[in-house]
Every structure is written in structure tokens, then in C-alpha cells.
Amino acid sequence: MEDMIFYDRLQFAFTITFHYIFPQLTMGLSLMIVYFKWKFLRTQIEKYNNAAKFFMKIFAINFTMGVVTGIPMEFQFGTNWAKFSELTGGIIGQTLAMEGMFSFFLESSFLALFIFGEKLMGQKLHFLTGFLVFLGSWASGWFILATNAWMQNPVGHEILENGKFVLENFSELFTNPWLLPAFLHNQMASVVTSAFVVASIGAFYILRDKHSEYGRLFLKTGVIFGLISSVLVAFPTGDWNAKNVAKYQPGTFAAMEGIFETEDAGAEIVLIGQPNMVDKKLDNKIAVPNILSFLTYQEWDKQIPGMDQFEEDELPDNIPALYYSYHIMVGLGTIFIGVMALALFFLWRKKLYTIKPLLWTIMFLVPFPYIANITGWYTAELGRQPYLVYGLLRTSDGISPTVSSGNTLFTLLGFVALYMLLGLLFLVLVGKTINQGPTPQKH
Amino acid sequence: MEIFWYIAIGIVLTVFFILDGYDFGAGIIHLFFAKEEKDKEVITKSAGLFWDSNEVWLVAAGGMLFMAFPTFYASVFSGFYLPLIIVLWLIIFRAIGLEFRGQFKYQMWKDIWDKSFGVSSLLLALFFGIALGNIVRGVNLGSVENGVSAHEGHYFFLPLWDSSFSPLTDHPGVIDWFTIIIGLIAVVTLAIHGANWIILKTNSTINNKLKGVIFKLNIALAILTIFSLIVWQYVNPNSLDNFIHKPYLLIFPIIYLTGLIGLFFIKKIKKDSHAFVLSSLLILGGITSSLASLFPVILPSINDKHEHLTIYNTSAAEYGLSVALTWGIIGFALIVVYFIIQKRLLSGKIDNMDYGH
């Protein structure tokens, strides 16, 4: 039984981590493509149109990868988490089916038109198709997060005697107080990823002295989008989310922040420290007193319950992983704001394109927004443990009762092998596209 | 309400098999008949341009099934665990074959992805047929050992096959000789459909040859159909009851027959789109006839300890279903609009279009 849960969780974690590499880029990138296309419509400068089309190529590769790795996500609810699907299908089936019908159709229908239809449609309609792709990809995020928000903070349902969750109020699914902050935080984080990708390609072109005109455009646009979005990720959206965790999942909040013991007065904020699960304390701690209370409740000496206030089986089952995920996300987010602010400063002083160390930094930072996004997602998911539906349905009660751990291990290994291949192909193709650059295509 | 959602999901699934069916079929034709680079290229393009907007119908069907019949979704998806995961892998291989073939000019690179696209299309068609075979045959729901059921009434797990390969044992596997026959019917049907699509959508040099291929495949399909109807009676003796009690359901087998007979005149059919409509009828008639023979059962139980899974004992609660009806109608209307816009703008022969990565 333990094996079964372990392999099921590992498989879901692995497949969703790999999947999430792609939509986090496409959601943000679609916004930037719409921006480039809009700029072209206003100025009629060909450069902007080529930029939009160039990033649409990168978008398309990512979209394909997102689709092929996303279909297994939907199926895995049934294959590996059958009990969970049966009990909650009446509710999360709603949001997932809506995702398929309202956003996925929109995105995939108009993506083909955006890529192949420029000459058929004229520029205004072409802009419109790009905008609809953007709308579809953001709507996708909205419905997925509505699903997740219900698992984090279940609302609008009733539980029958046989354990089934029955929908009682549809509109509560979308007015869930968890949803809007989580959605905005997530979308801003995906703009950070795409802004770093755009800026990084720009820096690469400038450093290699290749497609430099586009290099400067990409770098400038990436830095501006990057600074705005990385600030918005932290404040107000990140702050808003943290407050929600403190309010709805106080045990999770204590574990995230690494508070083992409740303090009499205000809680300190931990900057550095390693959770020591044996002695129930943080090793090598550096902390600033009272700040956490202030950030969470705007009161310096408000008490925040530590992990000692909760039953052990109510707390997340992997506290160090949760703690580190959260701190990595926050730490990286801070670095992003710093780097982008510095870059914008030099952009304003018209020196950015010549400062090589900064260009190298921007170029090589590109994996880190991905890491920040993924650890952010881990924070949400590990924080929800030991529940699938917070407070109501334990993870151990959600797995498929008839699928053995041997079968799950086999399929996990299959996914690992297949996704390694996919990852390699993806890098080769994106590398090739970047290397070719945004030079206009011959027709 | 259950009946409405049952029909809605049936429609979405049928649309999926008609739309994605042609690119599965194109893959099968590609595997066996495309010898020249030019043909290979236009065939992969004819599928590559559309596969992802076709695949969304599968995602939509999955989502609707999850929402409307969660118990069925849960038991079937965990019960057919291995074949389903293998289907997912094949879908991935097929998609990357289509998307990546044109990315490099090397012959070896193209050959690899051509095979990936062709073989996974063939296996997917076979697996989808086998899946249908399993549903009409029934499964050992919640296997019973020594008179005691091992799991709750709707949970089961099927191995890929058992050593006898027979549908008539107490514990049949996913693959047995009956489900393989249904699988072959699916392969032949989709190959015909795919060939019609290629004729419709391209100026490929093999188009003339394909009409002969369709004719031969149609003969094979007729033989397989008759044979399967006979053995069907052994495997599931109740399969004709619905048609006897509700003769209006016979409209579905008649749709199938119309497609089958019509395609014997393939060489005389003047308009390519007419042939495509006929093979669409084959798919429509085949799926709806199978579903009609079972209704309202959606997964028969072959042991007598557990009741069949029906649309009534697996559905979600009334309120959820009726809310979903409201947004479902809006969603469906939007989808039809997108679909028309897309097919209009991308109509015509592929070769004449500016297409490239």
C-alpha cells in the first residue's frame, strides 16, 4: 500500500513537472506575442511582425510538447487516482471539462490559423487570431487553477454518505477565495519565465553579434516585461497567496515558513536555515523577529501557530521538501527583481547592450524562472498533503485500488524514458529555431 | 439528464474518431503505400496540420466523461490501466513524428519519424478497436474469488492478455481473439477513411492507386464485419436484444451498411468529398451501433455477482449535470464556430498551400 501511494505520487509529480515546463512559457509568451503584433499594427515596422512570428515558432514547439504531455495528465486522474476521480469527479470534472471545451479548443483552432493564415487573413485578423490564442492559453490556466483551488480550499459541495462529493453551488467554484490570487500569481510567474526567455535570446544575439537588431529589441522588451512581472509576482499576488495559506491551511503555513514552535509574541521570518526533523528545529538559523507576523497580519506581535500546535498526521508529510521549495521560490523571485531592476537601470542609461557581465547573467539565468515556477507549484502541492482535498480526502484514500505498484512502476519508467527523449528533441528544435533567428522567411 | 450526457459524449467521441480517424488512417496508408518522398511529405502534412485540433475532441470527451460519469471513468481507466498508458505513449510518438519530421532535411531523421507516425497510427487504430471490443464483450467487474468479491462492485483490473486468448473465460484479458477481430475492423475502417482523406486533401501521385486499395480494403471489411457479427453472438448473447425490442435503433447499423456498400462503388464516385462522407458514415454507424446494442449499459459485467455499469449507476448528481448542460451548450456552440472558421480558411488541397515550419 505504501509503495502504491509512493509510485503514484512520484509518477504524477514527474509527469506534471515535465508538463509544466511548457504551459508556463506559452501562457506568458502568448502575451508578449500579442504585444509585438500590436506594436507592428501601430507602427508598421516590419521588425515587430517578424519578432511576433519568430516567437510564435517557439510557442508552437512548446505548445506541441504541452499537448502531448498534457493529455496523460487528464488520463492519470482515472488510471492512477481512480478513487479520487470517482469521489470528486462530479466537481473537478466540471472545471476540467470546461478547460477542454472553452480554452483548449480556442487555443488549438486559432494557433493553426495564426501560424499559417497571415496571408489569407490580413494583419488585423491575424492580430485577432494571436489574441485568441493568448485568451485560450490564459483561460486554460484559469480552469486548471480553479480545479486546484477547489482541492486546496474545497467550497460549494456536499459530501454524501458514501463519501462522494456532490456539487451544490457551481458559482462558488469560481468565486473560491483561493482562486483569483493563485491565478494572478501563476500568470505573472509565467510572464516572468517568458520575459527571461525573450531577454535571454536577446542577450545571446547581442553577445554573439548575430541578428543584433532583434537582440536589442528582445532584450529591451524582455527586461521591461521581466521587471514588471517579477515585482507583481512578489507583491501583491505572492503576498496575497501567503495570507491565504496562513488563513486556510495554518499547519502548511507553519511548515513552509519553518516555524517549529509557537512563539508567545510575534513570529520571526526565516531567511536561512535547514529543517532538522529529529530535533524539531531549524539548524543554522538566520531570522528577523516579528516580520512574519507583520507581513501576514500587519501586526508586529500577532501570534502565528507553529507546527507544535498541530497533530502530526495533519501536517504535510515532507516538511523539508515543502520548506525548501518555498524558500527557493522566494529566493529566486528576489534575485529576479534585482537583476531586472539593474538591467532596466542600465537600459535607461543606454548602456545595457554593452555591459557584458550583465548580458551573460541574463542569458544564463534562463533555467531559474522555470525552477522558481516549479518549486512554486511544489509548494502548493506538498503543502496540501496529506490531503488530496484539503481536510476532507486523504491522499492514501484516493489511489486506484486495483492497480498494483509493479504496474505503476513500469509505467513510471516508461514515462521517464519517453520524456527524456522528448526533452532532448525539444532542446534540439528550440536551439535550431533560436540559431536561425527571426530573419523573414522566403515565400 | 444521464441520457443527454451519454448522447453528448457519444457525439464528441464519434467526432473524434471521424476527425482524428483520418489522420490515424493517413498514418496507416503512409506506412504501407507511400514510397516516394513527395507522397510521404504531403501525407504527413495532410495530417500534421490538423492533428492537434482533432485531438482536442479526445480531451473534451475525457473531460466530459470525468464530469458526467465519474464512476465509469474511474473504473474503466484504472481497469484498463496498461493499455491506456500504452495508448498515451503511442499518441505522443505519433504527434512528435508528425511535428518533427519536417524539422531537419536528413533522410535518416525523416525515416525515423515516418515510421514513428505510421506504426503508432496503426497500433492506435488497433488499440481503439480492441477497446471497443472489450466494452461490447464485457469485463469481470470486481473479480470474484471463491464466491467473495475481491473489490467493490465497479473496480477491476485487466491484464493485457491471458494465456488462452479467449473471450469466453472468466477472466479474459484486454487482448483476445474477439477483441483482435474488432481491432482489425477498426484498422481497416480507418485505413479506408485515411485514404479518402488523402485523396480529398492532396494531389499525391498515389491517389489513383488508393482507390483500388480502398476497394480491396472494403472487401476485407465486409468479410470481417460478417464474421464479427457471428462470433459476437457467442461472446455476448444479448447483443441483439436492443435491436429486437426497439427496431428504430436499426438506423445505426443501416448507416454503417450505407457506408460499406457505397464504398464498393469507389471507382465511380466523382467527387472526392462523397467518398469521405461514406467512410465517415462507416465510423459513425460502427460506433453508434455498438453503443446502441448495449444501451443503457456502458460496461457489461461478465460475472453474476456484480451488476453491469450503466449510465444510471455511474453518473454524477443531477445538479452538476444540469449546470454543465448550460455551459456545455455555450461551449459546444463556440466549438462549432471555431471549427467552421478553421476548416474554411484551411480548405483546399494541401499542396497548393503555403505550409512550412
PDB file of C-alpha atoms in Angstrom, chain B residues 17-208:
ATOM      1  CA  PHE B  17     -12.917   9.180 -34.419  1.00  0.00           C
ATOM      2  CA  ILE B  18     -14.080  10.767 -37.669  1.00  0.00           C
ATOM      3  CA  LEU B  19     -11.596  13.640 -37.405  1.00  0.00           C
ATOM      4  CA  ASP B  20      -8.604  12.053 -35.774  1.00  0.00           C
ATOM      5  CA  GLY B  21      -9.596   8.859 -37.571  1.00  0.00           C
ATOM      6  CA  TYR B  22      -8.475  10.296 -40.868  1.00  0.00           C
ATOM      7  CA  ASP B  23      -5.047  11.140 -39.589  1.00  0.00           C
ATOM      8  CA  PHE B  24      -4.722   7.688 -37.988  1.00  0.00           C
ATOM      9  CA  GLY B  25      -5.755   6.289 -41.356  1.00  0.00           C
ATOM     10  CA  ALA B  26      -3.353   8.553 -43.188  1.00  0.00           C
ATOM     11  CA  GLY B  27      -0.636   7.101 -40.967  1.00  0.00           C
ATOM     12  CA  ILE B  28      -1.583   3.542 -41.887  1.00  0.00           C
ATOM     13  CA  ILE B  29      -1.697   4.342 -45.602  1.00  0.00           C
ATOM     14  CA  HIS B  30       1.570   6.212 -45.244  1.00  0.00           C
ATOM     15  CA  LEU B  31       3.193   3.200 -43.643  1.00  0.00           C
ATOM     16  CA  PHE B  32       2.222   0.782 -46.400  1.00  0.00           C
ATOM     17  CA  PHE B  33       1.820   2.774 -49.594  1.00  0.00           C
ATOM     18  CA  ALA B  34       3.868   5.942 -49.537  1.00  0.00           C
ATOM     19  CA  LYS B  35       7.135   5.111 -51.250  1.00  0.00           C
ATOM     20  CA  GLU B  36       8.240   8.414 -52.713  1.00  0.00           C
ATOM     21  CA  GLU B  37       9.415  11.354 -50.680  1.00  0.00           C
ATOM     22  CA  LYS B  38       6.867  13.672 -52.290  1.00  0.00           C
ATOM     23  CA  ASP B  39       3.978  11.432 -51.234  1.00  0.00           C
ATOM     24  CA  LYS B  40       5.346  10.993 -47.750  1.00  0.00           C
ATOM     25  CA  GLU B  41       5.635  14.701 -47.387  1.00  0.00           C
ATOM     26  CA  VAL B  42       2.132  15.648 -48.480  1.00  0.00           C
ATOM     27  CA  ILE B  43       0.562  12.844 -46.453  1.00  0.00           C
ATOM     28  CA  THR B  44       2.297  13.870 -43.255  1.00  0.00           C
ATOM     29  CA  LYS B  45       1.314  17.463 -43.968  1.00  0.00           C
ATOM     30  CA  SER B  46      -2.308  16.499 -44.535  1.00  0.00           C
ATOM     31  CA  ALA B  47      -2.316  15.033 -41.037  1.00  0.00           C
ATOM     32  CA  GLY B  48       0.180  17.351 -39.376  1.00  0.00           C
ATOM     33  CA  LEU B  49      -1.820  20.479 -39.985  1.00  0.00           C
ATOM     34  CA  PHE B  50      -4.864  19.140 -38.200  1.00  0.00           C
ATOM     35  CA  TRP B  51      -3.923  16.539 -35.619  1.00  0.00           C
ATOM     36  CA  ASP B  52      -3.817  18.831 -32.617  1.00  0.00           C
ATOM     37  CA  SER B  53      -7.151  20.462 -33.302  1.00  0.00           C
ATOM     38  CA  ASN B  54      -8.544  16.937 -33.802  1.00  0.00           C
ATOM     39  CA  GLU B  55      -7.014  15.636 -30.603  1.00  0.00           C
ATOM     40  CA  VAL B  56      -8.853  18.252 -28.532  1.00  0.00           C
ATOM     41  CA  TRP B  57     -12.002  16.224 -29.127  1.00  0.00           C
ATOM     42  CA  LEU B  58     -10.411  13.368 -27.201  1.00  0.00           C
ATOM     43  CA  VAL B  59      -9.517  15.705 -24.370  1.00  0.00           C
ATOM     44  CA  ALA B  60     -13.072  17.077 -24.400  1.00  0.00           C
ATOM     45  CA  ALA B  61     -14.543  13.561 -24.359  1.00  0.00           C
ATOM     46  CA  GLY B  62     -12.273  12.622 -21.458  1.00  0.00           C
ATOM     47  CA  GLY B  63     -13.266  15.724 -19.509  1.00  0.00           C
ATOM     48  CA  MET B  64     -16.980  15.200 -20.146  1.00  0.00           C
ATOM     49  CA  LEU B  65     -16.756  11.555 -19.139  1.00  0.00           C
ATOM     50  CA  PHE B  66     -14.962  12.546 -15.947  1.00  0.00           C
ATOM     51  CA  MET B  67     -17.629  15.112 -15.157  1.00  0.00           C
ATOM     52  CA  ALA B  68     -20.778  13.205 -16.117  1.00  0.00           C
ATOM     53  CA  PHE B  69     -19.918   9.558 -15.302  1.00  0.00           C
ATOM     54  CA  PRO B  70     -17.134   9.683 -12.719  1.00  0.00           C
ATOM     55  CA  THR B  71     -17.637   6.115 -11.546  1.00  0.00           C
ATOM     56  CA  PHE B  72     -17.353   4.791 -15.070  1.00  0.00           C
ATOM     57  CA  TYR B  73     -14.325   6.988 -15.751  1.00  0.00           C
ATOM     58  CA  ALA B  74     -12.599   5.793 -12.593  1.00  0.00           C
ATOM     59  CA  SER B  75     -13.283   2.084 -13.021  1.00  0.00           C
ATOM     60  CA  VAL B  76     -12.559   1.861 -16.728  1.00  0.00           C
ATOM     61  CA  PHE B  77      -9.406   3.967 -16.645  1.00  0.00           C
ATOM     62  CA  SER B  78      -7.902   2.049 -13.750  1.00  0.00           C
ATOM     63  CA  GLY B  79      -9.245  -1.258 -15.058  1.00  0.00           C
ATOM     64  CA  PHE B  80      -7.630  -0.858 -18.473  1.00  0.00           C
ATOM     65  CA  TYR B  81      -4.545   0.622 -16.869  1.00  0.00           C
ATOM     66  CA  LEU B  82      -1.758  -0.734 -19.034  1.00  0.00           C
ATOM     67  CA  PRO B  83      -3.417  -0.473 -22.451  1.00  0.00           C
ATOM     68  CA  LEU B  84      -4.448   3.107 -21.699  1.00  0.00           C
ATOM     69  CA  ILE B  85      -0.979   4.188 -20.710  1.00  0.00           C
ATOM     70  CA  ILE B  86       0.389   2.493 -23.821  1.00  0.00           C
ATOM     71  CA  VAL B  87      -2.165   4.431 -25.872  1.00  0.00           C
ATOM     72  CA  LEU B  88      -0.858   7.639 -24.287  1.00  0.00           C
ATOM     73  CA  TRP B  89       2.701   6.746 -25.267  1.00  0.00           C
ATOM     74  CA  LEU B  90       1.609   5.981 -28.811  1.00  0.00           C
ATOM     75  CA  ILE B  91      -0.231   9.303 -29.047  1.00  0.00           C
ATOM     76  CA  ILE B  92       2.997  11.035 -28.034  1.00  0.00           C
ATOM     77  CA  PHE B  93       5.083   9.113 -30.585  1.00  0.00           C
ATOM     78  CA  ARG B  94       2.613   9.849 -33.332  1.00  0.00           C
ATOM     79  CA  ALA B  95       2.442  13.545 -32.567  1.00  0.00           C
ATOM     80  CA  ILE B  96       6.181  14.060 -32.421  1.00  0.00           C
ATOM     81  CA  GLY B  97       6.562  12.041 -35.608  1.00  0.00           C
ATOM     82  CA  LEU B  98       4.240  14.461 -37.371  1.00  0.00           C
ATOM     83  CA  GLU B  99       5.631  17.616 -35.858  1.00  0.00           C
ATOM     84  CA  PHE B 100       9.319  16.883 -36.055  1.00  0.00           C
ATOM     85  CA  ARG B 101       9.719  15.114 -39.406  1.00  0.00           C
ATOM     86  CA  GLY B 102       9.999  18.343 -41.370  1.00  0.00           C
ATOM     87  CA  GLN B 103      12.445  19.988 -38.991  1.00  0.00           C
ATOM     88  CA  PHE B 104      15.624  18.552 -40.461  1.00  0.00           C
ATOM     89  CA  LYS B 105      16.483  17.615 -44.006  1.00  0.00           C
ATOM     90  CA  TYR B 106      18.448  14.459 -43.227  1.00  0.00           C
ATOM     91  CA  GLN B 107      16.903  11.357 -44.767  1.00  0.00           C
ATOM     92  CA  MET B 108      17.501   9.237 -41.666  1.00  0.00           C
ATOM     93  CA  TRP B 109      15.758  11.757 -39.449  1.00  0.00           C
ATOM     94  CA  LYS B 110      12.721  11.742 -41.748  1.00  0.00           C
ATOM     95  CA  ASP B 111      12.670   7.952 -41.966  1.00  0.00           C
ATOM     96  CA  ILE B 112      12.635   7.591 -38.202  1.00  0.00           C
ATOM     97  CA  TRP B 113       9.691   9.943 -37.748  1.00  0.00           C
ATOM     98  CA  ASP B 114       7.830   8.478 -40.711  1.00  0.00           C
ATOM     99  CA  LYS B 115       7.989   5.071 -39.069  1.00  0.00           C
ATOM    100  CA  SER B 116       7.076   6.548 -35.707  1.00  0.00           C
ATOM    101  CA  PHE B 117       3.998   8.206 -37.231  1.00  0.00           C
ATOM    102  CA  GLY B 118       2.972   5.172 -39.304  1.00  0.00           C
ATOM    103  CA  VAL B 119       3.482   2.441 -36.728  1.00  0.00           C
ATOM    104  CA  SER B 120       1.893   4.353 -33.868  1.00  0.00           C
ATOM    105  CA  SER B 121      -1.103   5.269 -36.049  1.00  0.00           C
ATOM    106  CA  LEU B 122      -1.565   1.603 -36.896  1.00  0.00           C
ATOM    107  CA  LEU B 123      -1.235   0.456 -33.295  1.00  0.00           C
ATOM    108  CA  LEU B 124      -3.548   3.191 -32.039  1.00  0.00           C
ATOM    109  CA  ALA B 125      -6.254   2.219 -34.513  1.00  0.00           C
ATOM    110  CA  LEU B 126      -5.837  -1.390 -33.407  1.00  0.00           C
ATOM    111  CA  PHE B 127      -5.986  -0.445 -29.716  1.00  0.00           C
ATOM    112  CA  PHE B 128      -9.064   1.717 -30.134  1.00  0.00           C
ATOM    113  CA  GLY B 129     -10.808  -1.191 -31.851  1.00  0.00           C
ATOM    114  CA  ILE B 130      -9.682  -3.540 -29.110  1.00  0.00           C
ATOM    115  CA  ALA B 131     -11.055  -1.107 -26.534  1.00  0.00           C
ATOM    116  CA  LEU B 132     -14.431  -1.145 -28.261  1.00  0.00           C
ATOM    117  CA  GLY B 133     -14.213  -4.934 -28.362  1.00  0.00           C
ATOM    118  CA  ASN B 134     -13.678  -5.036 -24.611  1.00  0.00           C
ATOM    119  CA  ILE B 135     -16.643  -2.805 -23.970  1.00  0.00           C
ATOM    120  CA  VAL B 136     -19.054  -4.879 -26.023  1.00  0.00           C
ATOM    121  CA  ARG B 137     -17.642  -8.134 -24.645  1.00  0.00           C
ATOM    122  CA  GLY B 138     -17.795  -7.032 -21.013  1.00  0.00           C
ATOM    123  CA  VAL B 139     -15.256  -7.485 -18.238  1.00  0.00           C
ATOM    124  CA  ASN B 140     -15.003  -9.313 -14.963  1.00  0.00           C
ATOM    125  CA  LEU B 141     -16.104  -6.413 -12.780  1.00  0.00           C
ATOM    126  CA  GLY B 142     -14.697  -6.658  -9.277  1.00  0.00           C
ATOM    127  CA  SER B 143     -13.305 -10.130  -9.735  1.00  0.00           C
ATOM    128  CA  VAL B 144     -14.940 -12.785  -7.611  1.00  0.00           C
ATOM    129  CA  GLU B 145     -12.835 -15.373  -5.830  1.00  0.00           C
ATOM    130  CA  ASN B 146     -14.492 -18.300  -4.053  1.00  0.00           C
ATOM    131  CA  GLY B 147     -17.816 -16.518  -4.206  1.00  0.00           C
ATOM    132  CA  VAL B 148     -16.463 -13.417  -2.476  1.00  0.00           C
ATOM    133  CA  SER B 149     -15.825 -10.281  -4.449  1.00  0.00           C
ATOM    134  CA  ALA B 150     -12.276  -9.029  -4.247  1.00  0.00           C
ATOM    135  CA  HIS B 151     -13.101  -5.370  -4.775  1.00  0.00           C
ATOM    136  CA  GLU B 152     -16.015  -3.016  -4.765  1.00  0.00           C
ATOM    137  CA  GLY B 153     -18.540  -3.719  -7.453  1.00  0.00           C
ATOM    138  CA  HIS B 154     -17.109  -1.466 -10.115  1.00  0.00           C
ATOM    139  CA  TYR B 155     -13.359  -1.863  -9.750  1.00  0.00           C
ATOM    140  CA  PHE B 156     -11.415  -4.350 -11.817  1.00  0.00           C
ATOM    141  CA  PHE B 157      -8.018  -4.764 -13.412  1.00  0.00           C
ATOM    142  CA  LEU B 158      -7.433  -6.408 -16.751  1.00  0.00           C
ATOM    143  CA  PRO B 159      -4.084  -7.869 -17.767  1.00  0.00           C
ATOM    144  CA  LEU B 160      -3.099  -7.333 -21.388  1.00  0.00           C
ATOM    145  CA  TRP B 161      -3.872 -10.941 -22.188  1.00  0.00           C
ATOM    146  CA  ASP B 162      -4.302 -14.311 -20.538  1.00  0.00           C
ATOM    147  CA  SER B 163      -2.734 -17.460 -21.874  1.00  0.00           C
ATOM    148  CA  SER B 164      -5.854 -18.750 -23.634  1.00  0.00           C
ATOM    149  CA  PHE B 165      -6.536 -15.566 -25.654  1.00  0.00           C
ATOM    150  CA  SER B 166     -10.193 -16.449 -25.405  1.00  0.00           C
ATOM    151  CA  PRO B 167     -13.068 -14.065 -24.676  1.00  0.00           C
ATOM    152  CA  LEU B 168     -15.058 -16.913 -23.162  1.00  0.00           C
ATOM    153  CA  THR B 169     -13.084 -17.471 -19.931  1.00  0.00           C
ATOM    154  CA  ASP B 170     -13.984 -15.968 -16.547  1.00  0.00           C
ATOM    155  CA  HIS B 171     -11.005 -13.638 -16.640  1.00  0.00           C
ATOM    156  CA  PRO B 172     -10.452 -12.512 -20.210  1.00  0.00           C
ATOM    157  CA  GLY B 173      -7.556 -10.129 -20.867  1.00  0.00           C
ATOM    158  CA  VAL B 174      -7.718  -6.959 -22.893  1.00  0.00           C
ATOM    159  CA  ILE B 175      -6.452  -8.758 -25.970  1.00  0.00           C
ATOM    160  CA  ASP B 176      -8.205 -11.949 -27.067  1.00  0.00           C
ATOM    161  CA  TRP B 177      -9.246 -13.272 -30.450  1.00  0.00           C
ATOM    162  CA  PHE B 178     -12.563 -11.471 -30.355  1.00  0.00           C
ATOM    163  CA  THR B 179     -11.182  -8.060 -29.469  1.00  0.00           C
ATOM    164  CA  ILE B 180      -8.464  -8.520 -32.089  1.00  0.00           C
ATOM    165  CA  ILE B 181     -11.150  -9.006 -34.744  1.00  0.00           C
ATOM    166  CA  ILE B 182     -12.792  -5.749 -33.669  1.00  0.00           C
ATOM    167  CA  GLY B 183      -9.339  -4.167 -33.635  1.00  0.00           C
ATOM    168  CA  LEU B 184      -8.742  -5.267 -37.221  1.00  0.00           C
ATOM    169  CA  ILE B 185     -12.099  -3.842 -38.262  1.00  0.00           C
ATOM    170  CA  ALA B 186     -11.008  -0.527 -36.775  1.00  0.00           C
ATOM    171  CA  VAL B 187      -7.671  -0.649 -38.596  1.00  0.00           C
ATOM    172  CA  VAL B 188      -9.304  -1.389 -41.954  1.00  0.00           C
ATOM    173  CA  THR B 189     -12.044   1.200 -41.448  1.00  0.00           C
ATOM    174  CA  LEU B 190      -9.616   3.933 -40.508  1.00  0.00           C
ATOM    175  CA  ALA B 191      -7.277   2.996 -43.354  1.00  0.00           C
ATOM    176  CA  ILE B 192     -10.167   3.460 -45.801  1.00  0.00           C
ATOM    177  CA  HIS B 193     -11.083   6.727 -44.126  1.00  0.00           C
ATOM    178  CA  GLY B 194      -7.489   7.941 -44.198  1.00  0.00           C
ATOM    179  CA  ALA B 195      -7.110   7.030 -47.864  1.00  0.00           C
ATOM    180  CA  ASN B 196     -10.232   9.044 -48.658  1.00  0.00           C
ATOM    181  CA  TRP B 197      -8.805  11.952 -46.726  1.00  0.00           C
ATOM    182  CA  ILE B 198      -5.548  11.842 -48.648  1.00  0.00           C
ATOM    183  CA  ILE B 199      -7.450  11.766 -51.949  1.00  0.00           C
ATOM    184  CA  LEU B 200      -9.596  14.662 -50.769  1.00  0.00           C
ATOM    185  CA  LYS B 201      -6.823  16.775 -49.384  1.00  0.00           C
ATOM    186  CA  THR B 202      -3.807  16.228 -51.629  1.00  0.00           C
ATOM    187  CA  ASN B 203      -2.694  15.871 -55.235  1.00  0.00           C
ATOM    188  CA  SER B 204      -0.489  12.972 -54.228  1.00  0.00           C
ATOM    189  CA  THR B 205       0.720  10.736 -57.055  1.00  0.00           C
ATOM    190  CA  ILE B 206      -0.629   7.689 -55.259  1.00  0.00           C
ATOM    191  CA  ASN B 207      -4.198   8.981 -55.237  1.00  0.00           C
ATOM    192  CA  ASN B 208      -5.255   6.900 -58.235  1.00  0.00           C
TER     193      ASN B 208
END
